[in-house]
CSV table of C-alpha atoms in Angstrom, one decimal:
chain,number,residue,atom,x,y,z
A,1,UNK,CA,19.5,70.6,69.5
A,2,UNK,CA,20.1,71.5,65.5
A,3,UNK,CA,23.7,72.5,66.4
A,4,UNK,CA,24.1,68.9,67.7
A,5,UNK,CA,22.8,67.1,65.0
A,6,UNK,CA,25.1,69.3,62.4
A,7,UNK,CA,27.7,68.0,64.7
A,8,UNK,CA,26.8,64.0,64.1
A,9,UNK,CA,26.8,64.6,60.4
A,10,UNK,CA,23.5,64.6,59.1
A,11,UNK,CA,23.2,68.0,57.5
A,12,UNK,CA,22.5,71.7,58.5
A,13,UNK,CA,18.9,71.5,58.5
A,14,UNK,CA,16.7,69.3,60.3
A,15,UNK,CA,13.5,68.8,59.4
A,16,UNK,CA,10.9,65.3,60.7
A,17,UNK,CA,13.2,62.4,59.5
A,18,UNK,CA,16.5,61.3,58.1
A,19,UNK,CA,18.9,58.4,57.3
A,20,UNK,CA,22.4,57.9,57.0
A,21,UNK,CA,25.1,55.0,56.7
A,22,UNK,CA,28.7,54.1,57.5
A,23,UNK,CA,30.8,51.8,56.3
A,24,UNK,CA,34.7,51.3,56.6
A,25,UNK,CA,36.9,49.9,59.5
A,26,UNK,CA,37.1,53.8,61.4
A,27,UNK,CA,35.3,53.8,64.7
A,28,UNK,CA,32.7,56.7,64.6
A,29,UNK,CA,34.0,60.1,66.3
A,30,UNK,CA,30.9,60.4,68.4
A,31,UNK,CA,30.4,60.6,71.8
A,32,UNK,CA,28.4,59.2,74.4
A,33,UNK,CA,24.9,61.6,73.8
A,34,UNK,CA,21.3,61.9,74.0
A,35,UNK,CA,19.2,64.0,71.0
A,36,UNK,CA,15.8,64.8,70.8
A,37,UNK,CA,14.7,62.0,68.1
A,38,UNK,CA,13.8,58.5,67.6
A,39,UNK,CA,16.8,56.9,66.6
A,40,UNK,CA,16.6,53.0,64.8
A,41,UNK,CA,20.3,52.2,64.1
A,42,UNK,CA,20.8,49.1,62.1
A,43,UNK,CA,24.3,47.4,62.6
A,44,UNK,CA,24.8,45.3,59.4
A,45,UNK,CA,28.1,43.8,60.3
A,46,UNK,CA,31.4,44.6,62.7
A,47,UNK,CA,32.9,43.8,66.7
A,48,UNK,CA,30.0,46.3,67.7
A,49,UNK,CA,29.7,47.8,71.7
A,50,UNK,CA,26.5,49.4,72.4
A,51,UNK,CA,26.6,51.1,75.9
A,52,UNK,CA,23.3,52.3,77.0
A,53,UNK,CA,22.3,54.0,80.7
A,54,UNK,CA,20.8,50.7,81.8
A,55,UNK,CA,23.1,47.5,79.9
A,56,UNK,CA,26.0,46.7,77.3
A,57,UNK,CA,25.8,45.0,74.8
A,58,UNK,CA,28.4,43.5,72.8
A,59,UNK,CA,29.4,41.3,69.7
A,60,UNK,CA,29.4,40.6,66.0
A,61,UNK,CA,25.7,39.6,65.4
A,62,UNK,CA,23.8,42.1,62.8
A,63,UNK,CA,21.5,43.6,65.5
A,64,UNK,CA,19.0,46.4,65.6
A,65,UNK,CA,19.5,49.7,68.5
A,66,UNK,CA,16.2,51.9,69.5
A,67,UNK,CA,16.9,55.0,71.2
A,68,UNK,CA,14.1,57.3,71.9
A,69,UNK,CA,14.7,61.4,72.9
A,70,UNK,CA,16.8,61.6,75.3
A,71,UNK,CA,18.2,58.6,75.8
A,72,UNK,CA,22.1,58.8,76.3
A,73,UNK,CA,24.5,55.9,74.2
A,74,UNK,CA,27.2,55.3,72.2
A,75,UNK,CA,27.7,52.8,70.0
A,76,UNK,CA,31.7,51.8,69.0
A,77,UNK,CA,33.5,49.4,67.0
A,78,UNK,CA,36.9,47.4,67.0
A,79,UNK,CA,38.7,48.5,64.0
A,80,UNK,CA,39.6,45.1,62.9
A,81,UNK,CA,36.5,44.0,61.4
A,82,UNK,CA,34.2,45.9,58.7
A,83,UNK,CA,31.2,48.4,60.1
A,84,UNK,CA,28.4,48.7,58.5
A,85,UNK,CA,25.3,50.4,59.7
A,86,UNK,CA,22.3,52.2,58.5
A,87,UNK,CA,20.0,54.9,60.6
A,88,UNK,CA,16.5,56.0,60.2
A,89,UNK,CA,16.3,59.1,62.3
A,90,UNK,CA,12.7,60.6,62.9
A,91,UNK,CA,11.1,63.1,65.2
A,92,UNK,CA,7.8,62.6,67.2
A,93,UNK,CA,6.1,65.3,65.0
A,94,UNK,CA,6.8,62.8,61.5
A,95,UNK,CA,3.9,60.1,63.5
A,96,UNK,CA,2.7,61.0,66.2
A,97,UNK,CA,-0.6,63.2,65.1
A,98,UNK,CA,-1.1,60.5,61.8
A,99,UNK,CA,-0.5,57.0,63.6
A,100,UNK,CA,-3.3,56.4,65.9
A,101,UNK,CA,-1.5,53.5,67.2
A,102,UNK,CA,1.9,55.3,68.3
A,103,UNK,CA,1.9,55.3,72.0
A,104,UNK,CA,1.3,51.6,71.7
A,105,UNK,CA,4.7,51.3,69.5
A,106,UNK,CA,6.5,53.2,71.7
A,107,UNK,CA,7.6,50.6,74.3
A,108,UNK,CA,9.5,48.9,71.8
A,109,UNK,CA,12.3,51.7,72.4
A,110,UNK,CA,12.4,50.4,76.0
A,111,UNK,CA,12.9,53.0,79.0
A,112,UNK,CA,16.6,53.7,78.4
A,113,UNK,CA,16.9,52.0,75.0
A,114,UNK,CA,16.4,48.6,73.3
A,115,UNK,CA,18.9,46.1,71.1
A,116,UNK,CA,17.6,43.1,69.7
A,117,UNK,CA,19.7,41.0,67.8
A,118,UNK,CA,18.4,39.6,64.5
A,119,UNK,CA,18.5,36.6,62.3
A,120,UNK,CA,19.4,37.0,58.8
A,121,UNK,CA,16.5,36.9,57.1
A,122,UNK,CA,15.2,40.1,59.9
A,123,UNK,CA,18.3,41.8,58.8
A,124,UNK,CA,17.3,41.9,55.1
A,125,UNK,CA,13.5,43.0,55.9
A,126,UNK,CA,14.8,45.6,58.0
A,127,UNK,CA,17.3,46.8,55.9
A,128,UNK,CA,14.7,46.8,52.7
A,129,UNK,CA,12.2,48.4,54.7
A,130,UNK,CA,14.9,51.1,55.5
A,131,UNK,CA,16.0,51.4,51.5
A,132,UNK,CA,12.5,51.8,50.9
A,133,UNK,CA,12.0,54.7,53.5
A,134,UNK,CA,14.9,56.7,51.9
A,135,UNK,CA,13.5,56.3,48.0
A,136,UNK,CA,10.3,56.9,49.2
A,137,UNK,CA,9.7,60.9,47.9
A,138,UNK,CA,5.9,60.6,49.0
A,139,UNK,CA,5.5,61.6,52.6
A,140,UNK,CA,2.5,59.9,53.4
A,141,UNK,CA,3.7,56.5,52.1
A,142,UNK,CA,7.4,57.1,54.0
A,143,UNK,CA,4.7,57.2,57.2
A,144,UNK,CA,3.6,54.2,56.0
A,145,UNK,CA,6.7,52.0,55.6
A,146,UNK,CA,7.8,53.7,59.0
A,147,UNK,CA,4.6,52.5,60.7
A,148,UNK,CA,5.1,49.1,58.9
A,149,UNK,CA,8.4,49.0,60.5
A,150,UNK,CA,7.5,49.8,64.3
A,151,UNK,CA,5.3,47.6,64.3
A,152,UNK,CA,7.1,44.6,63.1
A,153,UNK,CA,9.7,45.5,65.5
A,154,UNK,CA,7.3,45.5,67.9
A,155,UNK,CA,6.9,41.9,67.9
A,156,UNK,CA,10.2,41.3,69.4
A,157,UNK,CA,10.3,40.3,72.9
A,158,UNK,CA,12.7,41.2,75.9
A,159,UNK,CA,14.6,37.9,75.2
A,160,UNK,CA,15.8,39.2,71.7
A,161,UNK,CA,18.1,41.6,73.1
A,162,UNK,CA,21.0,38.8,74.1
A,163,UNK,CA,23.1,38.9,77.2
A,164,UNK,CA,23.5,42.4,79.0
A,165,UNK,CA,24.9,43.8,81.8
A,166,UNK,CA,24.8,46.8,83.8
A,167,UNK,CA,27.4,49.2,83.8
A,168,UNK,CA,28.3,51.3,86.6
A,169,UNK,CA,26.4,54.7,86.5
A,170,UNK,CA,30.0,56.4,86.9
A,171,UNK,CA,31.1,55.1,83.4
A,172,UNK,CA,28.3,56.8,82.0
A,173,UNK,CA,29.2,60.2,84.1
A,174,UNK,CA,33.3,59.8,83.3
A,175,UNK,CA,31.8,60.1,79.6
A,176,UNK,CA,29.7,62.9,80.0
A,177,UNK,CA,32.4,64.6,82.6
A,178,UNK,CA,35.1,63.9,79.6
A,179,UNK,CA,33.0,65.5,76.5
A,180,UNK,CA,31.8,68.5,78.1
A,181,UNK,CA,35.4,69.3,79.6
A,182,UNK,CA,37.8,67.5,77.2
A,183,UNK,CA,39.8,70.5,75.8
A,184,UNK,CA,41.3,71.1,79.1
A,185,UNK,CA,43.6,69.0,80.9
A,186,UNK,CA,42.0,65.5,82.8
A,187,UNK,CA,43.7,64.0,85.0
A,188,UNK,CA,42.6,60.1,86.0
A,189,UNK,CA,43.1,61.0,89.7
A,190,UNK,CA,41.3,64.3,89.2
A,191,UNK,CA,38.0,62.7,87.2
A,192,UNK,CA,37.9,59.9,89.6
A,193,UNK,CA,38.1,62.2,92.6
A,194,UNK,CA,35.1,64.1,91.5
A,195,UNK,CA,33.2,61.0,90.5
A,196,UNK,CA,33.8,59.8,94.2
A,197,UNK,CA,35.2,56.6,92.9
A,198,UNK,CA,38.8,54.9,93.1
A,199,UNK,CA,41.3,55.7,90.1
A,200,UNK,CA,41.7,51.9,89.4
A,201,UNK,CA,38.3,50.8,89.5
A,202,UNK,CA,37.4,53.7,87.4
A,203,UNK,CA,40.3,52.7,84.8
A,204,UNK,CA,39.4,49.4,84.5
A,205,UNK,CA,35.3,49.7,84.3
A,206,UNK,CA,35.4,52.3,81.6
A,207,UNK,CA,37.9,50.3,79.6
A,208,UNK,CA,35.4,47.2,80.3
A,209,UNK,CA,32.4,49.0,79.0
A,210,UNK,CA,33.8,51.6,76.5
A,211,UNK,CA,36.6,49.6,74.5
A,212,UNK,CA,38.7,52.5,75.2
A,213,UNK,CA,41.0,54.0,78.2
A,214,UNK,CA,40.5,57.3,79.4
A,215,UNK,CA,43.1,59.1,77.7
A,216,UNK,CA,42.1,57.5,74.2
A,217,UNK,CA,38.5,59.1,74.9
A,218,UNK,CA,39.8,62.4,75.8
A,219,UNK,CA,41.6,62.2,72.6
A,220,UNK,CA,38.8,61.4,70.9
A,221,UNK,CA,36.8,64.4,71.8
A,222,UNK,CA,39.1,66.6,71.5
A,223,UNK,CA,39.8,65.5,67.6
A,224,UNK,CA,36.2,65.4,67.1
A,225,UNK,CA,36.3,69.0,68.2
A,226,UNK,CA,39.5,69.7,65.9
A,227,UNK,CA,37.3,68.5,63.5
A,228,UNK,CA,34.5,70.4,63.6
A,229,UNK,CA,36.6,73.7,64.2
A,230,UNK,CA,38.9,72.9,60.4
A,231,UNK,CA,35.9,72.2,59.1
A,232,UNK,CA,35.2,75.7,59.7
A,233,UNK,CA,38.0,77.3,58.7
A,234,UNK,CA,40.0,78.0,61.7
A,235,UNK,CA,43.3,77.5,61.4
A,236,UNK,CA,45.3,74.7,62.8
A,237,UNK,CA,47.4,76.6,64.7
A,238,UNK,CA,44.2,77.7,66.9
A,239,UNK,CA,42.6,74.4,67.0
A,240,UNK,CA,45.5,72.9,68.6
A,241,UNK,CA,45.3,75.4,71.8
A,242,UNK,CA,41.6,75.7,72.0
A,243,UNK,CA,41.5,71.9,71.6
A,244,UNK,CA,43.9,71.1,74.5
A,245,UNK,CA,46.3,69.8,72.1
A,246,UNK,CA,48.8,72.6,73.4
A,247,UNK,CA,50.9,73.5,69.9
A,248,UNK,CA,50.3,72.2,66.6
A,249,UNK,CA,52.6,69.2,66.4
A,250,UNK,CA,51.2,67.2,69.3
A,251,UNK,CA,47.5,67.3,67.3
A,252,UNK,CA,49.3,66.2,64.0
A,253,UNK,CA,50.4,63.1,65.9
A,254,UNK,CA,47.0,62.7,67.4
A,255,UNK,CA,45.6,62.8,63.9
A,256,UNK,CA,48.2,60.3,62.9
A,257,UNK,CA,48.0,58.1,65.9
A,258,UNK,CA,44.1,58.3,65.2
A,259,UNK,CA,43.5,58.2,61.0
A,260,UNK,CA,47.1,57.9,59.8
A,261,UNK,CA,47.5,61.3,58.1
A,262,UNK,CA,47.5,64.7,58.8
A,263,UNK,CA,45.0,66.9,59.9
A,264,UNK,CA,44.7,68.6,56.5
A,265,UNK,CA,45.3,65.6,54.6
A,266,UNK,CA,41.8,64.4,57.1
A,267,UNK,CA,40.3,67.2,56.0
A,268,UNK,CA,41.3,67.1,52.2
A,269,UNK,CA,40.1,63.2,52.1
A,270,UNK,CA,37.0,63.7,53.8
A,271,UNK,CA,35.9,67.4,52.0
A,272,UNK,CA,36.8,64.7,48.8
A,273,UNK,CA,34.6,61.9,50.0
A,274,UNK,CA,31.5,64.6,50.8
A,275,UNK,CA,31.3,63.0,54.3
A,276,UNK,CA,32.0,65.1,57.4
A,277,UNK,CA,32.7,62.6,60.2
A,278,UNK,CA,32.0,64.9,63.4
């Protein structure tokens, strides 16, 4: 699972924790996935869609996502309003053999995921209690503000988690169908057909409970991909056919469909910025 962490930006190597934060009007490129970590993702502002196996959960309140391993999601946002969000990303091994009390904290992750949406004055505990985890350098008191955390989260009740709705499970396998296959061709017809479900109903649910059509996903992946691959040196010409882009100049208009620029002025700006968005 270390390759796939690389992959979502948060560094080569992996150790028991780590955080991270976004900000800017760019959905994420990440796909719908599952890792082998607690995940407590902090959405400070933005039109926010949180698709989980069991519920979606959408809108602009500051809200607070728990994912334990192995729990597939994605979380995407409209591009017209500001995102903001901060992660604290740990592993099992960080508590579990120093917090007596952790298979008690544990349900607030929820079977297949938790949101809770929070009132401002949450949002700026949280948040501090995050800052303080990162500036913390002494491990035992990081387990402590951790700890701290849980378990103020664990006060929140099932009613904090807003209006939610079940998706279909076939939205959940068109997105796994789609990442894993992406950088050959997908045909709507084809990917409903093996999903045993009709082509319009399948259109119109993962529209619903995505934000995005089929062929802006498939896009998606496959510049994600692109991505990854400049990032390590391959060259552009060989990106665009592994990648299913076919020749070089269909990607350059994905990449200026999807950020505006090139694919090396991508790279160039975010090799400048020290943030590699895969």
């Amino acid at each position: 699972m270390a390759a796939n962490i690389e992959k979502l930006g948060y560094g080569s190597v992996w150790k028991l924790f780590s955080t991270d934060t976004y900000e800017g009007y760019s959905p994420n490129m990440s796909d719908y996935h599952m890792h082998e970590y607690y995940e407590i993702s902090l959405i400070l502002s933005g039109d926010v869609k949180v698709l989980l196996p069991d519920q979606v959960q959408s809108g602009t309140e500051c809200r607070i996502v728990l994912t334990r391993p192995m729990t597939s999601h994605l979380i995407v946002c409209e591009p017209r309003l500001l995102y903001k969000r901060v992660n604290l990303l740990f592993s099992q091994d960080f508590v579990a053999d120093y917090v007596p009390e952790w298979k008690q904290l544990l349900g607030i992750f929820g079977k297949s995921g938790k949101v809770i949406i929070l009132t401002d004055s949450q949002k700026e505990e949280y948040s501090s209690l995050i800052g303080q985890f990162e500036k913390e350098e002494n491990i035992f008191r990081k387990r402590l503000i951790l700890m701290y955390l849980l378990s103020r989260l664990s006060e929140h009740t099932e009613s904090d988690a807003g209006v939610t709705e079940e998706p279909p499970a076939f939205v959940a396998d068109a997105l796994l169908y789609i990442q894993e296959n992406c950088c050959r061709k997908i045909l709507s017809s084809e990917l409903a057909w093996t999903l045993k479900v009709g082509r319009t109903t399948l259109m119109t649910a993962f529209k619903k409970y995505t934000g995005s059509t089929i062929n802006g996903y498939i896009c998606d992946c496959r510049l994600k991909k692109a991505i990854e691959l400049l990032n390590e040196g391959e060259l552009q010409s060989a990106v665009a056919g592994i990648c299913g882009f076919g020749d070089s100049c269909n990607m350059i208009r994905a990449f200026r469909r999807r950020f505006g620029m090139t694919p090396g002025q991508y790279m160039k700006k975010i090799k400048r910025e020290g943030k590699f968005e895969g």
